[in-house]
PDB file of C-alpha atoms and ligand atoms in Angstrom:
ATOM      1  CA  MET A   1      90.069  37.021 -45.096  1.00 73.00           C
ATOM      2  CA  ARG A   2      90.279  37.014 -48.932  1.00 84.00           C
ATOM      3  CA  LYS A   3      88.758  40.036 -50.573  1.00 90.00           C
ATOM      4  CA  LYS A   4      86.254  39.299 -53.331  1.00 95.00           C
ATOM      5  CA  ILE A   5      86.824  41.116 -56.592  1.00 97.00           C
ATOM      6  CA  ILE A   6      85.001  41.695 -59.874  1.00 98.00           C
ATOM      7  CA  ILE A   7      86.446  40.191 -63.040  1.00 98.00           C
ATOM      8  CA  ALA A   8      85.233  41.683 -66.314  1.00 98.00           C
ATOM      9  CA  VAL A   9      85.771  39.646 -69.487  1.00 98.00           C
ATOM     10  CA  ASP A  10      85.101  41.384 -72.800  1.00 97.00           C
ATOM     11  CA  GLY A  11      85.933  40.558 -76.389  1.00 95.00           C
ATOM     12  CA  TYR A  12      84.707  39.583 -79.844  1.00 93.00           C
ATOM     13  CA  SER A  13      82.084  36.930 -80.562  1.00 88.00           C
ATOM     14  CA  SER A  14      83.117  33.294 -80.187  1.00 88.00           C
ATOM     15  CA  CYS A  15      86.623  33.833 -78.878  1.00 91.00           C
ATOM     16  CA  GLY A  16      86.095  31.645 -75.829  1.00 90.00           C
ATOM     17  CA  LYS A  17      85.113  34.375 -73.360  1.00 92.00           C
ATOM     18  CA  SER A  18      82.289  32.381 -71.805  1.00 91.00           C
ATOM     19  CA  THR A  19      84.365  29.215 -71.471  1.00 91.00           C
ATOM     20  CA  LEU A  20      87.147  31.134 -69.806  1.00 95.00           C
ATOM     21  CA  ALA A  21      84.818  33.141 -67.551  1.00 96.00           C
ATOM     22  CA  LYS A  22      82.975  29.958 -66.488  1.00 94.00           C
ATOM     23  CA  ASP A  23      86.206  28.039 -65.782  1.00 94.00           C
ATOM     24  CA  LEU A  24      87.629  30.983 -63.877  1.00 96.00           C
ATOM     25  CA  ALA A  25      84.515  31.421 -61.731  1.00 96.00           C
ATOM     26  CA  LYS A  26      84.601  27.717 -60.855  1.00 94.00           C
ATOM     27  CA  GLU A  27      88.272  27.869 -59.919  1.00 95.00           C
ATOM     28  CA  LEU A  28      87.757  30.931 -57.686  1.00 96.00           C
ATOM     29  CA  ASN A  29      84.383  29.822 -56.360  1.00 94.00           C
ATOM     30  CA  TYR A  30      82.825  32.978 -57.816  1.00 96.00           C
ATOM     31  CA  ILE A  31      79.463  33.561 -59.496  1.00 94.00           C
ATOM     32  CA  TYR A  32      79.539  33.472 -63.301  1.00 96.00           C
ATOM     33  CA  ILE A  33      77.194  35.658 -65.322  1.00 96.00           C
ATOM     34  CA  ASP A  34      76.850  35.382 -69.096  1.00 96.00           C
ATOM     35  CA  SER A  35      75.584  38.858 -70.021  1.00 97.00           C
ATOM     36  CA  GLY A  36      75.267  37.809 -73.677  1.00 96.00           C
ATOM     37  CA  ALA A  37      72.595  35.294 -72.617  1.00 97.00           C
ATOM     38  CA  MET A  38      70.548  38.224 -71.308  1.00 98.00           C
ATOM     39  CA  TYR A  39      70.730  40.048 -74.670  1.00 98.00           C
ATOM     40  CA  ARG A  40      69.865  36.777 -76.386  1.00 98.00           C
ATOM     41  CA  ALA A  41      66.820  36.248 -74.119  1.00 98.00           C
ATOM     42  CA  VAL A  42      65.504  39.751 -74.906  1.00 98.00           C
ATOM     43  CA  THR A  43      66.063  39.052 -78.623  1.00 98.00           C
ATOM     44  CA  LEU A  44      64.094  35.799 -78.378  1.00 98.00           C
ATOM     45  CA  TYR A  45      61.228  37.606 -76.652  1.00 98.00           C
ATOM     46  CA  PHE A  46      61.178  40.324 -79.337  1.00 98.00           C
ATOM     47  CA  MET A  47      61.155  37.655 -82.072  1.00 98.00           C
ATOM     48  CA  ASP A  48      58.375  35.635 -80.418  1.00 97.00           C
ATOM     49  CA  GLU A  49      56.246  38.734 -79.860  1.00 97.00           C
ATOM     50  CA  ASN A  50      57.048  40.328 -83.240  1.00 97.00           C
ATOM     51  CA  ILE A  51      58.345  43.507 -81.643  1.00 97.00           C
ATOM     52  CA  GLU A  52      59.319  46.125 -84.217  1.00 96.00           C
ATOM     53  CA  ILE A  53      62.848  47.122 -83.196  1.00 94.00           C
ATOM     54  CA  LYS A  54      62.409  50.709 -84.367  1.00 94.00           C
ATOM     55  CA  ASP A  55      59.278  51.250 -82.251  1.00 97.00           C
ATOM     56  CA  THR A  56      60.496  52.651 -78.906  1.00 97.00           C
ATOM     57  CA  ASN A  57      57.062  52.493 -77.285  1.00 97.00           C
ATOM     58  CA  ALA A  58      56.653  48.836 -78.196  1.00 98.00           C
ATOM     59  CA  ILE A  59      60.169  48.133 -76.899  1.00 98.00           C
ATOM     60  CA  ASN A  60      59.548  49.826 -73.563  1.00 98.00           C
ATOM     61  CA  ALA A  61      56.236  48.013 -73.133  1.00 98.00           C
ATOM     62  CA  ALA A  62      57.896  44.684 -73.982  1.00 98.00           C
ATOM     63  CA  LEU A  63      60.798  45.217 -71.572  1.00 98.00           C
ATOM     64  CA  GLU A  64      58.337  45.689 -68.728  1.00 98.00           C
ATOM     65  CA  LYS A  65      57.100  42.160 -69.335  1.00 98.00           C
ATOM     66  CA  ILE A  66      60.535  40.537 -69.407  1.00 98.00           C
ATOM     67  CA  GLN A  67      62.089  38.774 -66.453  1.00 97.00           C
ATOM     68  CA  ILE A  68      65.429  37.041 -66.903  1.00 97.00           C
ATOM     69  CA  ARG A  69      66.878  34.679 -64.301  1.00 96.00           C
ATOM     70  CA  PHE A  70      69.734  32.201 -64.121  1.00 96.00           C
ATOM     71  CA  ARG A  71      69.110  28.895 -62.376  1.00 95.00           C
ATOM     72  CA  LEU A  72      71.485  26.076 -61.649  1.00 92.00           C
ATOM     73  CA  ASN A  73      70.940  22.826 -63.527  1.00 93.00           C
ATOM     74  CA  GLU A  74      72.429  20.428 -61.006  1.00 92.00           C
ATOM     75  CA  ILE A  75      72.635  17.508 -63.434  1.00 93.00           C
ATOM     76  CA  LEU A  76      74.632  19.454 -66.021  1.00 89.00           C
ATOM     77  CA  SER A  77      76.191  21.615 -63.278  1.00 86.00           C
ATOM     78  CA  ARG A  78      75.661  24.800 -65.237  1.00 88.00           C
ATOM     79  CA  ASN A  79      73.570  27.927 -64.898  1.00 91.00           C
ATOM     80  CA  GLU A  80      70.722  28.085 -67.372  1.00 96.00           C
ATOM     81  CA  THR A  81      68.818  31.091 -68.667  1.00 98.00           C
ATOM     82  CA  TYR A  82      65.108  31.475 -67.885  1.00 98.00           C
ATOM     83  CA  LEU A  83      62.910  33.953 -69.705  1.00 98.00           C
ATOM     84  CA  ASN A  84      59.706  34.548 -67.745  1.00 98.00           C
ATOM     85  CA  ASP A  85      60.180  31.182 -66.014  1.00 97.00           C
ATOM     86  CA  ARG A  86      60.749  29.280 -69.274  1.00 98.00           C
ATOM     87  CA  ASN A  87      64.084  27.557 -69.755  1.00 98.00           C
ATOM     88  CA  VAL A  88      65.466  29.108 -72.969  1.00 98.00           C
ATOM     89  CA  GLU A  89      69.094  28.039 -72.590  1.00 96.00           C
ATOM     90  CA  GLU A  90      69.150  26.101 -75.898  1.00 94.00           C
ATOM     91  CA  LEU A  91      66.756  28.309 -77.852  1.00 96.00           C
ATOM     92  CA  ILE A  92      68.801  31.486 -77.303  1.00 97.00           C
ATOM     93  CA  ARG A  93      71.843  29.835 -78.943  1.00 91.00           C
ATOM     94  CA  SER A  94      69.997  29.081 -82.212  1.00 90.00           C
ATOM     95  CA  PRO A  95      71.306  30.600 -85.477  1.00 86.00           C
ATOM     96  CA  GLN A  96      68.018  32.554 -85.733  1.00 93.00           C
ATOM     97  CA  VAL A  97      68.640  34.352 -82.433  1.00 95.00           C
ATOM     98  CA  SER A  98      72.373  34.730 -83.206  1.00 89.00           C
ATOM     99  CA  SER A  99      71.558  36.507 -86.445  1.00 88.00           C
ATOM    100  CA  ARG A 100      69.287  39.074 -84.717  1.00 94.00           C
ATOM    101  CA  VAL A 101      70.953  39.635 -81.346  1.00 93.00           C
ATOM    102  CA  SER A 102      73.407  42.342 -82.395  1.00 90.00           C
ATOM    103  CA  GLU A 103      70.603  44.536 -83.750  1.00 92.00           C
ATOM    104  CA  VAL A 104      68.633  44.144 -80.528  1.00 96.00           C
ATOM    105  CA  SER A 105      71.648  44.763 -78.317  1.00 95.00           C
ATOM    106  CA  ALA A 106      72.343  48.046 -80.120  1.00 93.00           C
ATOM    107  CA  ILE A 107      69.047  49.471 -78.762  1.00 96.00           C
ATOM    108  CA  LYS A 108      69.611  52.022 -75.974  1.00 96.00           C
ATOM    109  CA  GLU A 109      66.541  51.039 -73.944  1.00 97.00           C
ATOM    110  CA  VAL A 110      67.519  47.363 -74.012  1.00 98.00           C
ATOM    111  CA  ARG A 111      71.021  48.169 -72.790  1.00 97.00           C
ATOM    112  CA  GLN A 112      69.775  50.398 -69.970  1.00 98.00           C
ATOM    113  CA  PHE A 113      67.348  47.695 -68.878  1.00 98.00           C
ATOM    114  CA  LEU A 114      70.018  44.966 -68.752  1.00 98.00           C
ATOM    115  CA  VAL A 115      72.970  47.020 -67.461  1.00 98.00           C
ATOM    116  CA  LYS A 116      70.930  48.007 -64.404  1.00 98.00           C
ATOM    117  CA  GLN A 117      70.311  44.328 -63.582  1.00 98.00           C
ATOM    118  CA  GLN A 118      73.947  43.398 -64.249  1.00 98.00           C
ATOM    119  CA  LYS A 119      75.222  46.095 -61.882  1.00 98.00           C
ATOM    120  CA  GLU A 120      72.886  44.766 -59.217  1.00 97.00           C
ATOM    121  CA  MET A 121      74.303  41.242 -59.671  1.00 96.00           C
ATOM    122  CA  GLY A 122      77.820  42.523 -58.911  1.00 95.00           C
ATOM    123  CA  LYS A 123      76.951  44.314 -55.683  1.00 95.00           C
ATOM    124  CA  GLU A 124      78.439  41.603 -53.480  1.00 93.00           C
ATOM    125  CA  ARG A 125      81.482  41.269 -55.785  1.00 95.00           C
ATOM    126  CA  GLY A 126      82.935  37.744 -56.185  1.00 96.00           C
ATOM    127  CA  ILE A 127      81.677  37.659 -59.765  1.00 97.00           C
ATOM    128  CA  VAL A 128      83.035  36.938 -63.234  1.00 98.00           C
ATOM    129  CA  MET A 129      80.903  38.502 -65.974  1.00 98.00           C
ATOM    130  CA  ASP A 130      81.552  38.250 -69.675  1.00 97.00           C
ATOM    131  CA  GLY A 131      80.206  40.399 -72.512  1.00 96.00           C
ATOM    132  CA  ARG A 132      81.103  43.414 -74.624  1.00 95.00           C
ATOM    133  CA  ASP A 133      80.855  46.389 -72.252  1.00 97.00           C
ATOM    134  CA  ILE A 134      81.584  44.848 -68.863  1.00 98.00           C
ATOM    135  CA  GLY A 135      84.918  46.589 -68.244  1.00 98.00           C
ATOM    136  CA  THR A 136      83.881  49.816 -69.980  1.00 97.00           C
ATOM    137  CA  VAL A 137      80.301  50.369 -68.739  1.00 97.00           C
ATOM    138  CA  VAL A 138      78.884  47.770 -66.339  1.00 98.00           C
ATOM    139  CA  PHE A 139      81.860  47.453 -63.968  1.00 98.00           C
ATOM    140  CA  LYS A 140      84.234  50.302 -64.720  1.00 97.00           C
ATOM    141  CA  ASP A 141      85.715  49.662 -61.272  1.00 96.00           C
ATOM    142  CA  ALA A 142      86.395  45.939 -61.842  1.00 97.00           C
ATOM    143  CA  GLU A 143      89.708  45.000 -60.244  1.00 96.00           C
ATOM    144  CA  LEU A 144      90.608  42.697 -63.131  1.00 97.00           C
ATOM    145  CA  LYS A 145      89.624  43.423 -66.727  1.00 98.00           C
ATOM    146  CA  LEU A 146      90.400  41.077 -69.588  1.00 97.00           C
ATOM    147  CA  PHE A 147      89.937  41.674 -73.287  1.00 97.00           C
ATOM    148  CA  ILE A 148      89.952  38.396 -75.210  1.00 96.00           C
ATOM    149  CA  THR A 149      90.639  38.020 -78.881  1.00 94.00           C
ATOM    150  CA  ALA A 150      91.568  35.285 -81.370  1.00 94.00           C
ATOM    151  CA  ASP A 151      92.041  34.919 -85.108  1.00 93.00           C
ATOM    152  CA  VAL A 152      88.627  35.029 -86.856  1.00 92.00           C
ATOM    153  CA  GLU A 153      89.247  31.810 -88.840  1.00 93.00           C
ATOM    154  CA  VAL A 154      90.042  29.945 -85.615  1.00 94.00           C
ATOM    155  CA  ARG A 155      86.979  31.419 -83.912  1.00 94.00           C
ATOM    156  CA  ALA A 156      84.731  30.337 -86.819  1.00 95.00           C
ATOM    157  CA  LYS A 157      86.161  26.801 -86.712  1.00 94.00           C
ATOM    158  CA  ARG A 158      85.639  26.506 -82.950  1.00 91.00           C
ATOM    159  CA  ARG A 159      82.050  27.796 -83.098  1.00 90.00           C
ATOM    160  CA  HIS A 160      81.241  25.600 -86.108  1.00 93.00           C
ATOM    161  CA  LEU A 161      82.441  22.509 -84.247  1.00 93.00           C
ATOM    162  CA  GLU A 162      80.354  23.463 -81.209  1.00 88.00           C
ATOM    163  CA  MET A 163      77.239  23.865 -83.370  1.00 88.00           C
ATOM    164  CA  MET A 164      77.805  20.578 -85.214  1.00 91.00           C
ATOM    165  CA  GLU A 165      78.097  18.833 -81.843  1.00 91.00           C
ATOM    166  CA  LYS A 166      74.706  20.269 -80.927  1.00 86.00           C
ATOM    167  CA  GLY A 167      73.266  18.976 -84.211  1.00 89.00           C
ATOM    168  CA  ILE A 168      72.814  22.450 -85.730  1.00 85.00           C
ATOM    169  CA  SER A 169      73.320  22.297 -89.488  1.00 88.00           C
ATOM    170  CA  ILE A 170      75.399  25.261 -90.693  1.00 89.00           C
ATOM    171  CA  THR A 171      78.528  25.767 -92.851  1.00 93.00           C
ATOM    172  CA  ILE A 172      81.801  27.314 -91.623  1.00 95.00           C
ATOM    173  CA  ASP A 173      81.277  30.181 -94.076  1.00 95.00           C
ATOM    174  CA  GLU A 174      77.870  30.946 -92.600  1.00 93.00           C
ATOM    175  CA  VAL A 175      79.353  30.908 -89.096  1.00 92.00           C
ATOM    176  CA  LYS A 176      82.167  33.234 -90.193  1.00 93.00           C
ATOM    177  CA  GLN A 177      79.731  35.623 -91.875  1.00 93.00           C
ATOM    178  CA  ASN A 178      77.665  35.778 -88.670  1.00 90.00           C
ATOM    179  CA  LEU A 179      80.798  36.481 -86.604  1.00 91.00           C
ATOM    180  CA  ASP A 180      81.959  39.244 -88.973  1.00 92.00           C
ATOM    181  CA  HIS A 181      78.482  40.762 -88.983  1.00 90.00           C
ATOM    182  CA  ARG A 182      78.199  40.697 -85.177  1.00 88.00           C
ATOM    183  CA  ASP A 183      81.724  42.029 -84.631  1.00 91.00           C
ATOM    184  CA  HIS A 184      80.995  44.898 -87.016  1.00 92.00           C
ATOM    185  CA  ILE A 185      77.763  45.908 -85.289  1.00 89.00           C
ATOM    186  CA  ASP A 186      79.182  45.362 -81.785  1.00 89.00           C
ATOM    187  CA  THR A 187      82.194  47.608 -82.458  1.00 94.00           C
ATOM    188  CA  HIS A 188      80.402  50.294 -84.478  1.00 94.00           C
ATOM    189  CA  ARG A 189      77.142  50.830 -82.587  1.00 91.00           C
ATOM    190  CA  ALA A 190      76.482  54.207 -80.925  1.00 93.00           C
ATOM    191  CA  GLU A 191      75.511  52.704 -77.553  1.00 92.00           C
ATOM    192  CA  SER A 192      78.401  51.172 -75.585  1.00 93.00           C
ATOM    193  CA  PRO A 193      80.393  49.814 -78.517  1.00 94.00           C
ATOM    194  CA  LEU A 194      82.862  47.020 -77.886  1.00 95.00           C
ATOM    195  CA  TYR A 195      86.370  48.313 -77.250  1.00 95.00           C
ATOM    196  CA  LYS A 196      89.230  47.460 -74.937  1.00 97.00           C
ATOM    197  CA  ALA A 197      89.262  49.454 -71.705  1.00 97.00           C
ATOM    198  CA  ASN A 198      92.623  51.188 -71.114  1.00 96.00           C
ATOM    199  CA  ASP A 199      93.208  49.128 -68.009  1.00 97.00           C
ATOM    200  CA  ALA A 200      92.171  45.800 -69.551  1.00 98.00           C
ATOM    201  CA  ILE A 201      94.733  43.068 -70.223  1.00 97.00           C
ATOM    202  CA  LEU A 202      94.716  41.876 -73.829  1.00 96.00           C
ATOM    203  CA  ILE A 203      94.739  38.091 -74.251  1.00 95.00           C
ATOM    204  CA  ASP A 204      95.016  36.551 -77.735  1.00 95.00           C
ATOM    205  CA  ASN A 205      94.108  32.883 -77.347  1.00 93.00           C
ATOM    206  CA  THR A 206      94.550  31.814 -80.998  1.00 94.00           C
ATOM    207  CA  ILE A 207      97.263  29.327 -80.064  1.00 93.00           C
ATOM    208  CA  LEU A 208      96.332  28.704 -76.428  1.00 93.00           C
ATOM    209  CA  THR A 209      94.479  25.601 -75.303  1.00 91.00           C
ATOM    210  CA  ARG A 210      91.617  25.927 -72.813  1.00 90.00           C
ATOM    211  CA  PRO A 211      93.757  24.666 -69.856  1.00 94.00           C
ATOM    212  CA  GLN A 212      96.692  26.914 -70.834  1.00 95.00           C
ATOM    213  CA  GLN A 213      94.471  29.961 -70.978  1.00 94.00           C
ATOM    214  CA  LEU A 214      92.801  29.124 -67.669  1.00 95.00           C
ATOM    215  CA  LYS A 215      96.148  28.582 -65.922  1.00 96.00           C
ATOM    216  CA  LEU A 216      97.530  31.879 -67.181  1.00 95.00           C
ATOM    217  CA  ILE A 217      94.516  33.887 -66.105  1.00 96.00           C
ATOM    218  CA  SER A 218      93.681  32.138 -62.858  1.00 96.00           C
ATOM    219  CA  ASN A 219      97.283  32.667 -61.694  1.00 96.00           C
ATOM    220  CA  LEU A 220      96.906  36.326 -62.552  1.00 95.00           C
ATOM    221  CA  ALA A 221      93.575  36.602 -60.728  1.00 96.00           C
ATOM    222  CA  LYS A 222      94.791  34.743 -57.620  1.00 96.00           C
ATOM    223  CA  LYS A 223      97.889  36.950 -57.413  1.00 95.00           C
ATOM    224  CA  MET A 224      95.722  40.036 -57.681  1.00 94.00           C
ATOM    225  CA  ILE A 225      93.257  38.817 -55.025  1.00 95.00           C
ATOM    226  CA  GLU A 226      96.209  38.051 -52.735  1.00 94.00           C
ATOM    227  CA  GLU A 227      97.703  41.524 -53.225  1.00 93.00           C
ATOM    228  CA  ILE A 228      94.421  43.342 -52.725  1.00 92.00           C
ATOM    229  CA  SER A 229      93.664  41.317 -49.573  1.00 92.00           C
ATOM    230  CA  GLU A 230      97.157  42.003 -48.174  1.00 92.00           C
ATOM    231  CA  ASN A 231      96.934  45.734 -48.898  1.00 90.00           C
ATOM    232  CA  GLU A 232      93.567  45.879 -47.217  1.00 86.00           C
ATOM    233  CA  ALA A 233      94.815  43.975 -44.159  1.00 86.00           C
ATOM    234  CA  ASN A 234      97.875  46.292 -43.939  1.00 88.00           C
ATOM    235  CA  SER A 235      95.800  49.435 -44.205  1.00 86.00           C
ATOM    236  CA  GLN A 236      93.575  48.189 -41.341  1.00 81.00           C
ATOM    237  CA  THR A 237      96.548  47.598 -39.014  1.00 79.00           C
ATOM    238  CA  GLU A 238      98.132  50.962 -39.808  1.00 71.00           C
TER     239      GLU A 238
HETATM  240  O1   DC B   1      78.461  36.707 -75.911  1.00 73.19           O
HETATM  241  P1   DC B   1      77.364  36.368 -76.946  1.00 73.19           P
HETATM  242  O2   DC B   1      77.906  36.058 -78.307  1.00 73.19           O
HETATM  243  O3   DC B   1      76.394  35.352 -76.466  1.00 73.19           O
HETATM  244  O4   DC B   1      76.551  37.752 -77.085  1.00 73.19           O
HETATM  245  C1   DC B   1      75.461  37.861 -77.958  1.00 73.19           C
HETATM  246  C2   DC B   1      75.321  39.288 -78.455  1.00 73.19           C
HETATM  247  O5   DC B   1      74.929  40.130 -77.373  1.00 73.19           O
HETATM  248  C3   DC B   1      76.564  39.910 -79.067  1.00 73.19           C
HETATM  249  O6   DC B   1      76.516  39.869 -80.473  1.00 73.19           O
HETATM  250  C4   DC B   1      76.556  41.337 -78.581  1.00 73.19           C
HETATM  251  C5   DC B   1      75.574  41.385 -77.455  1.00 73.19           C
HETATM  252  N1   DC B   1      76.165  41.696 -76.158  1.00 73.19           N
HETATM  253  C6   DC B   1      76.333  43.023 -75.845  1.00 73.19           C
HETATM  254  O7   DC B   1      76.053  43.888 -76.651  1.00 73.19           O
HETATM  255  N2   DC B   1      76.795  43.362 -74.609  1.00 73.19           N
HETATM  256  C7   DC B   1      77.122  42.439 -73.720  1.00 73.19           C
HETATM  257  N3   DC B   1      77.563  42.811 -72.512  1.00 73.19           N
HETATM  258  C8   DC B   1      76.989  41.063 -74.034  1.00 73.19           C
HETATM  259  C9   DC B   1      76.518  40.736 -75.278  1.00 73.19           C
END
């Protein structure tokens, strides 16, 4: 029997973490969770309800009213984010939410609220989760930790293309500024800043294609699952 593991994928904004984590989960038949979507959903709620992000009481009261779920869209065969039963999958990717999400995700109460739910989602293992603190806070015991990076110019180009395809009008410079801004806040915040866990494997995908990256990492993951399963089987027969 194959043992199910936890795979934590962390890294900077727009370096292909979600694409990789999604592809990997599909390949391994694991659950994929986009933790960034959860921070984006909270940000959208705070924007809609005009929550003052320095007002801790207002934040705590707002968090009590927030329920985030992922549901499968069978037609698009992807998980979509629901905020209080409203499908917000597209809305949370808007430039407006992108420009506010780092500030909201630096709030201690928001992190505690979401980390608790993320830990719960990994209880059965067999999960690939991507974000900024997955290998360092949410799943410190993940069997496989990856830290993804890529050249910032390449990241800006990739994200710009994605946004143009969705019909969002924005310049490459604006995209790059948003990435720089988010990276700065994500790595400098007091609460769970983004950094590479000591036991995480660093992957720079600047010159890797999506299939190349997937092949490299899925081979790694399968080898690890094999080894862990064998060790477990051996220790049971000893
Ligand atoms: O992965 P993303 O770009 O959709 O994430 C949006 C923001 O959420 C990102 O700027 C930082 C924050 N985030 C975080 O602080 N911790 C996570 N585990 C995931 C995302």
